[in-house]
Structure formats: structure tokens, C-alpha cells
Amino acid sequence: MKDTWSLDKLYLGYDDPQFNADLEALKADIETMKEMTSSLSHDNELNTLKAIVAIQEAAKTKIMKLYSFIELKQATNDEINVEEVEEYSSDVPVHII
């Protein structure tokens, strides 16, 4: 049996509009969480924390999809452009999440 690897269910490539949309959405999620945590007060603490957790869960899903694609692309050595990967990976401060 001959199997063929395809990451098309994740993204068609680094130039896939959905890849870039997810990356930009992740950046926006991170900024929103930073803003929400910096303005956290006792007035509406529970609702704010619930909103932060919801955003964090959505961000985690994006991180896993983006990371999986990049990791599998590297593992299969599928025409990897190291500079392109470094550009994306250094652009998102994952440690915030």
C-alpha cells in the first residue's frame, strides 16, 4: 500500500489565506486577552474571567492547528522554507497563553 501525505485538511500551504487569517485572528485574540487582563477589576470579575477563558480556548484551537501544520510540514520535509517558518513562529508570542 502506498500512502500519500496531505496536510490540505489543515492548510493548503503557508500562502493559504486561511493560514494567514488564523494567524491574524490568533494575534487579535492575544491582544484582546492582554487588554482584558490589564483592565480586570472586582466590579465584573466573573464575567470578565469567563470571557478571557473563552477567548483563550479559541486561541488554543488556533495554536494547535497552526502548530500542527508547521510541525508536520517540517516532519515531512515538504519543501520547507525555514525563513518562512521562522517568520510565522517568531511573530506570535505563544507564551502569553
PDB file of C-alpha atoms in Angstrom, residues 8 11-12 16 19 23-25 32 35-36 39 43 50-51 57 59 67 83-84 90-92:
ATOM      1  CA  ASP A   8      -4.682  20.050   2.912  1.00  0.00           C
ATOM      2  CA  TYR A  11      -3.995  24.375   5.237  1.00  0.00           C
ATOM      3  CA  LEU A  12      -3.048  24.278   1.570  1.00  0.00           C
ATOM      4  CA  ASP A  16      -3.215  29.703   2.126  1.00  0.00           C
ATOM      5  CA  PHE A  19      -3.446  30.105   7.383  1.00  0.00           C
ATOM      6  CA  LEU A  23      -2.584  33.684  12.378  1.00  0.00           C
ATOM      7  CA  GLU A  24      -4.073  37.193  12.369  1.00  0.00           C
ATOM      8  CA  ALA A  25      -7.068  36.025  14.436  1.00  0.00           C
ATOM      9  CA  THR A  32      -7.814  41.128  23.422  1.00  0.00           C
ATOM     10  CA  GLU A  35      -6.386  44.238  27.236  1.00  0.00           C
ATOM     11  CA  MET A  36      -8.965  42.342  29.273  1.00  0.00           C
ATOM     12  CA  SER A  39      -8.416  46.123  32.905  1.00  0.00           C
ATOM     13  CA  ASP A  43     -16.673  45.139  39.530  1.00  0.00           C
ATOM     14  CA  LYS A  50     -15.306  33.841  31.688  1.00  0.00           C
ATOM     15  CA  ALA A  51     -14.744  35.944  28.572  1.00  0.00           C
ATOM     16  CA  GLU A  57      -9.904  28.315  24.418  1.00  0.00           C
ATOM     17  CA  ALA A  59      -6.827  30.793  20.750  1.00  0.00           C
ATOM     18  CA  TYR A  67       1.475  24.397  15.169  1.00  0.00           C
ATOM     19  CA  GLU A  83      12.875  31.573   6.836  1.00  0.00           C
ATOM     20  CA  GLU A  84       9.127  31.444   6.208  1.00  0.00           C
ATOM     21  CA  SER A  90       8.521  34.447  15.883  1.00  0.00           C
ATOM     22  CA  ASP A  91       5.511  36.637  15.171  1.00  0.00           C
ATOM     23  CA  VAL A  92       3.174  35.151  17.775  1.00  0.00           C
TER      24      VAL A  92
END
